[in-house]
């Protein structure tokens, strides 16, 4: 997607000589904060945040870097949640195996959905992913092993690698943090890899990519499956954090939520989805205790973002003078 | 000299996005005249027509038509004032038949040609009236594009490269149509690269270079200007 | 008995399918009309349908205004409100990637549904059909509730009227031409921005009309639009958005397909339209009546 009305180039802003150092220092500071955070904030809240930040990053891999808006990512997130929860609870596997099974499921589902959806682009792609994930929702509603409206409850955290007891919130937090860093690292690596470069060229000029001999469909499908798998990683982990998996995880509202997180934070930026997820999860937490209708706020934020704020928070920052001075370049 | 010109353009600047394309264009057209804007590719001829019409969104300067200021009017109001635009691509609608294409533009004033008169002037359009608009040949589409504006009662026609890509026989036909229009007192602003065609139909010429007019002369002075035109246009 | 199913059951489900199909046809028609000219996928269509139903309900409860007035007033009210939304907000997005239009209308849908959910709760409220349409008629092989018959006929009439408007009238010619080249049509002196607003209002009005028709059949609830809209998306993908008639025909066909599935394989009836969509996408990606490859 591109915000065509903002396509004029930002005036050249000299990068501060210390820009690279500042960016590195900021990164270190954030990591340091993440290490001590569980001792300052409620760990479950932080873990929820990390899971959704990973989910949003996975989604952004598809939207921000490939230009495909998927309205059905809840299927991968929730589907993996169900599979991981079931594997750990019913089959008694260790948590990391459970999560990997969830990832595998999400990737497979991504392959199937992708094969169907890739046949159209743009809006049609979005509508198809929505319809397919709704189909998956109905399947989950009726399948016996999901326990329908009740969901899969009482999922044990288990022992990581058979050794580390994850029922301790601190242990679980650091595990989730590791998963998050791994996931985001994969996204970063993917975007900057040759595969990612080709995807970017497909997004900019598909006809030329085809004429250069690239199997465009193959690359699009690869990105879709990768995005689905990482969303599955987030979902499987989330199932262990909260120790349940429900229909909410596969509902279209969840797909909408992850879109909002990415839009709010900044499409096509690496930390944008993380920031967006942080904001949305915090807001939901805050509103959960009050009487205020979350849906209305979500809807209004969506509209405001689309009308006025398309680059998202991080995108706006990157495009601002300070951002450019610090050496950030907006995606487009 | 002239009394009040029907179309008067002074100091027209125009932008495509950030790109400053027109650098102060001046143009005067009297009622009943056929004016031709000459110039190489990319010098701003089409942009000038689009700016006069109001299709170009960012424009500054003075544009007066029939005593009314056109700057600041939305596109559909410029048309209602009596300006008719025939684009280079002709713009025949594929989801409409020839007759539907012909009848589409609303009447903006009295004095437009009737459908009967149009079918008289363009007999092959009459034959094909129920065909799909885009099934026509290039030349026929050009006729249709012109014909539908003639129905509306527009007083001034802005024609963008009407002969482009057409066979000599069709070009001849278009020349005849323009002569007929001239007899009826129609005002025409023509953008043309086909110099020979322009020389037959125009009363006055403007030469355009890099977004502004660099020369203006009546058709009588054409022989004297040939050398200059050869240089500028490579004809 | 046909294929081991009693005739009454088969006819009953076919009727249900035809009724659902009527709503699918009306709604996908509205979506197709809006998309054709504005290039926007109107996610808020389900919400407009819901508001139409609520308008009928509230007109009755608060104003004592009955069904026959509601059938006209509700679409007008929803149409006007939607026109305001288009004028003030939606039109700023026309120059952008069409996905932004989808996201904006998605946000609008959430907001409107959230508001109605806040005030009316999530459960459905009944709305009685007008007494002129109450009761049933005995067709021999089944009893046909008169209101349901009315739904099918009314939706068919409205669909065909819209088709006629677009394909056979001057206004429709403006719409079809503006779909191809809005700037050129504007250069002829046609007020295309007004045409855009009117088209959005028409689409919204169609959704609201469907809502009023639906109120006695499905109960009036804030959630009635959101699950329906996703199915309508699938209908629209199956039909392809190339033609108005295609949208109408596909709506009825898929409704009937759904009804038949309910008879022979009830567990799949929820998802059969999605399955058909998947199959169509594999075999003919442009949709049954679609134009682009």
GROMACS .gro file of C-alpha atoms in nm, chain C residues 107-272:
model
  166
  674UNK     CA    1  -1.365   0.138   1.096
  675UNK     CA    2  -1.700   0.297   1.018
  676UNK     CA    3  -1.871  -0.040   1.049
  677UNK     CA    4  -1.708  -0.107   1.385
  678UNK     CA    5  -1.804   0.236   1.513
  679UNK     CA    6  -2.167   0.217   1.403
  680UNK     CA    7  -2.212  -0.136   1.533
  681UNK     CA    8  -2.040  -0.044   1.856
  682UNK     CA    9  -2.277   0.246   1.908
  683UNK     CA   10  -2.585   0.035   1.845
  684UNK     CA   11  -2.451  -0.244   2.061
  685UNK     CA   12  -2.390   0.002   2.342
  686UNK     CA   13  -2.746   0.132   2.336
  687UNK     CA   14  -2.941  -0.176   2.241
  688UNK     CA   15  -2.735  -0.465   2.370
  689UNK     CA   16  -2.640  -0.767   2.163
  690UNK     CA   17  -2.966  -0.956   2.160
  691UNK     CA   18  -3.225  -0.929   1.887
  692UNK     CA   19  -3.559  -0.754   1.904
  693UNK     CA   20  -3.865  -0.870   1.717
  694UNK     CA   21  -4.038  -0.668   1.449
  695UNK     CA   22  -4.372  -0.785   1.326
  696UNK     CA   23  -4.456  -0.795   0.959
  697UNK     CA   24  -4.740  -0.564   0.858
  698UNK     CA   25  -5.085  -0.718   0.891
  699UNK     CA   26  -5.139  -0.700   0.517
  700UNK     CA   27  -4.861  -0.950   0.473
  701UNK     CA   28  -4.932  -1.172   0.770
  702UNK     CA   29  -5.039  -1.532   0.744
  703UNK     CA   30  -4.962  -1.797   0.490
  704UNK     CA   31  -5.104  -1.933   0.170
  705UNK     CA   32  -5.140  -2.302   0.095
  706UNK     CA   33  -4.960  -2.390  -0.226
  707UNK     CA   34  -5.045  -2.758  -0.204
  708UNK     CA   35  -4.692  -2.887  -0.162
  709UNK     CA   36  -4.612  -2.639   0.112
  710UNK     CA   37  -4.740  -2.344   0.310
  711UNK     CA   38  -4.589  -2.019   0.190
  712UNK     CA   39  -4.577  -1.742   0.453
  713UNK     CA   40  -4.698  -1.436   0.265
  714UNK     CA   41  -4.433  -1.208   0.406
  715UNK     CA   42  -4.157  -1.434   0.283
  716UNK     CA   43  -4.309  -1.438  -0.062
  717UNK     CA   44  -4.318  -1.059  -0.046
  718UNK     CA   45  -3.949  -1.048   0.043
  719UNK     CA   46  -3.853  -1.244  -0.265
  720UNK     CA   47  -4.076  -1.042  -0.497
  721UNK     CA   48  -3.984  -0.703  -0.353
  722UNK     CA   49  -3.612  -0.771  -0.370
  723UNK     CA   50  -3.641  -0.898  -0.725
  724UNK     CA   51  -3.835  -0.589  -0.830
  725UNK     CA   52  -3.586  -0.354  -0.665
  726UNK     CA   53  -3.286  -0.537  -0.810
  727UNK     CA   54  -3.431  -0.521  -1.158
  728UNK     CA   55  -3.522  -0.157  -1.110
  729UNK     CA   56  -3.164  -0.073  -1.018
  730UNK     CA   57  -3.039  -0.276  -1.313
  731UNK     CA   58  -3.273  -0.083  -1.540
  732UNK     CA   59  -3.160   0.246  -1.393
  733UNK     CA   60  -2.797   0.168  -1.458
  734UNK     CA   61  -2.820  -0.001  -1.796
  735UNK     CA   62  -3.104   0.181  -1.965
  736UNK     CA   63  -3.129   0.538  -1.841
  737UNK     CA   64  -2.930   0.852  -1.906
  738UNK     CA   65  -2.828   0.871  -1.541
  739UNK     CA   66  -2.706   0.516  -1.564
  740UNK     CA   67  -2.507   0.606  -1.874
  741UNK     CA   68  -2.336   0.883  -1.675
  742UNK     CA   69  -2.259   0.629  -1.406
  743UNK     CA   70  -2.118   0.373  -1.648
  744UNK     CA   71  -1.912   0.633  -1.828
  745UNK     CA   72  -1.786   0.782  -1.502
  746UNK     CA   73  -1.679   0.435  -1.396
  747UNK     CA   74  -1.447   0.428  -1.695
  748UNK     CA   75  -1.324   0.785  -1.700
  749UNK     CA   76  -1.455   1.018  -1.431
  750UNK     CA   77  -1.245   1.318  -1.533
  751UNK     CA   78  -1.360   1.306  -1.891
  752UNK     CA   79  -1.723   1.284  -1.789
  753UNK     CA   80  -1.670   1.580  -1.563
  754UNK     CA   81  -1.518   1.770  -1.855
  755UNK     CA   82  -1.850   1.731  -2.031
  756UNK     CA   83  -2.016   1.932  -1.757
  757UNK     CA   84  -2.149   1.644  -1.550
  758UNK     CA   85  -2.115   1.702  -1.176
  759UNK     CA   86  -1.927   1.381  -1.110
  760UNK     CA   87  -1.855   1.449  -0.741
  761UNK     CA   88  -2.231   1.472  -0.687
  762UNK     CA   89  -2.273   1.152  -0.885
  763UNK     CA   90  -2.027   0.979  -0.653
  764UNK     CA   91  -2.212   1.095  -0.345
  765UNK     CA   92  -2.541   0.987  -0.497
  766UNK     CA   93  -2.404   0.646  -0.585
  767UNK     CA   94  -2.280   0.584  -0.234
  768UNK     CA   95  -2.615   0.695  -0.099
  769UNK     CA   96  -2.793   0.464  -0.343
  770UNK     CA   97  -2.580   0.167  -0.235
  771UNK     CA   98  -2.639   0.247   0.130
  772UNK     CA   99  -3.008   0.290   0.065
  773UNK     CA  100  -3.022  -0.053  -0.098
  774UNK     CA  101  -2.859  -0.203   0.209
  775UNK     CA  102  -3.105  -0.026   0.436
  776UNK     CA  103  -3.395  -0.144   0.222
  777UNK     CA  104  -3.267  -0.499   0.265
  778UNK     CA  105  -3.253  -0.432   0.637
  779UNK     CA  106  -3.618  -0.329   0.653
  780UNK     CA  107  -3.715  -0.637   0.455
  781UNK     CA  108  -3.509  -0.848   0.692
  782UNK     CA  109  -3.643  -0.705   1.016
  783UNK     CA  110  -3.952  -0.928   1.040
  784UNK     CA  111  -3.757  -1.232   0.922
  785UNK     CA  112  -3.439  -1.228   1.126
  786UNK     CA  113  -3.505  -1.002   1.425
  787UNK     CA  114  -3.334  -0.670   1.465
  788UNK     CA  115  -2.995  -0.691   1.633
  789UNK     CA  116  -2.678  -0.478   1.619
  790UNK     CA  117  -2.486  -0.787   1.511
  791UNK     CA  118  -2.709  -0.874   1.217
  792UNK     CA  119  -2.487  -0.702   0.965
  793UNK     CA  120  -2.137  -0.807   1.047
  794UNK     CA  121  -2.159  -1.179   0.986
  795UNK     CA  122  -2.375  -1.125   0.681
  796UNK     CA  123  -2.130  -0.886   0.518
  797UNK     CA  124  -1.854  -1.145   0.510
  798UNK     CA  125  -2.079  -1.388   0.324
  799UNK     CA  126  -2.175  -1.111   0.085
  800UNK     CA  127  -1.806  -1.050   0.019
  801UNK     CA  128  -1.776  -1.413  -0.081
  802UNK     CA  129  -2.083  -1.377  -0.304
  803UNK     CA  130  -1.925  -1.077  -0.470
  804UNK     CA  131  -1.598  -1.258  -0.528
  805UNK     CA  132  -1.787  -1.550  -0.686
  806UNK     CA  133  -1.985  -1.320  -0.910
  807UNK     CA  134  -1.700  -1.094  -1.002
  808UNK     CA  135  -1.781  -0.727  -0.984
  809UNK     CA  136  -1.793  -0.676  -1.355
  810UNK     CA  137  -2.164  -0.665  -1.403
  811UNK     CA  138  -2.475  -0.558  -1.222
  812UNK     CA  139  -2.681  -0.848  -1.347
  813UNK     CA  140  -2.399  -1.082  -1.248
  814UNK     CA  141  -2.415  -0.963  -0.888
  815UNK     CA  142  -2.792  -1.014  -0.875
  816UNK     CA  143  -2.789  -1.359  -1.033
  817UNK     CA  144  -2.499  -1.479  -0.818
  818UNK     CA  145  -2.677  -1.365  -0.504
  819UNK     CA  146  -2.988  -1.568  -0.576
  820UNK     CA  147  -2.790  -1.868  -0.699
  821UNK     CA  148  -2.572  -1.885  -0.391
  822UNK     CA  149  -2.870  -1.842  -0.163
  823UNK     CA  150  -3.037  -2.138  -0.326
  824UNK     CA  151  -2.714  -2.336  -0.311
  825UNK     CA  152  -2.696  -2.266   0.060
  826UNK     CA  153  -3.058  -2.375   0.103
  827UNK     CA  154  -3.001  -2.699  -0.084
  828UNK     CA  155  -2.690  -2.773   0.121
  829UNK     CA  156  -2.894  -2.733   0.435
  830UNK     CA  157  -3.120  -3.011   0.315
  831UNK     CA  158  -2.859  -3.260   0.206
  832UNK     CA  159  -2.557  -3.179   0.420
  833UNK     CA  160  -2.659  -2.942   0.700
  834UNK     CA  161  -2.321  -2.924   0.875
  835UNK     CA  162  -2.168  -2.761   0.572
  836UNK     CA  163  -2.439  -2.505   0.511
  837UNK     CA  164  -2.247  -2.235   0.701
  838UNK     CA  165  -1.946  -2.264   0.480
  839UNK     CA  166  -2.076  -2.382   0.145
   0.00000   0.00000   0.00000
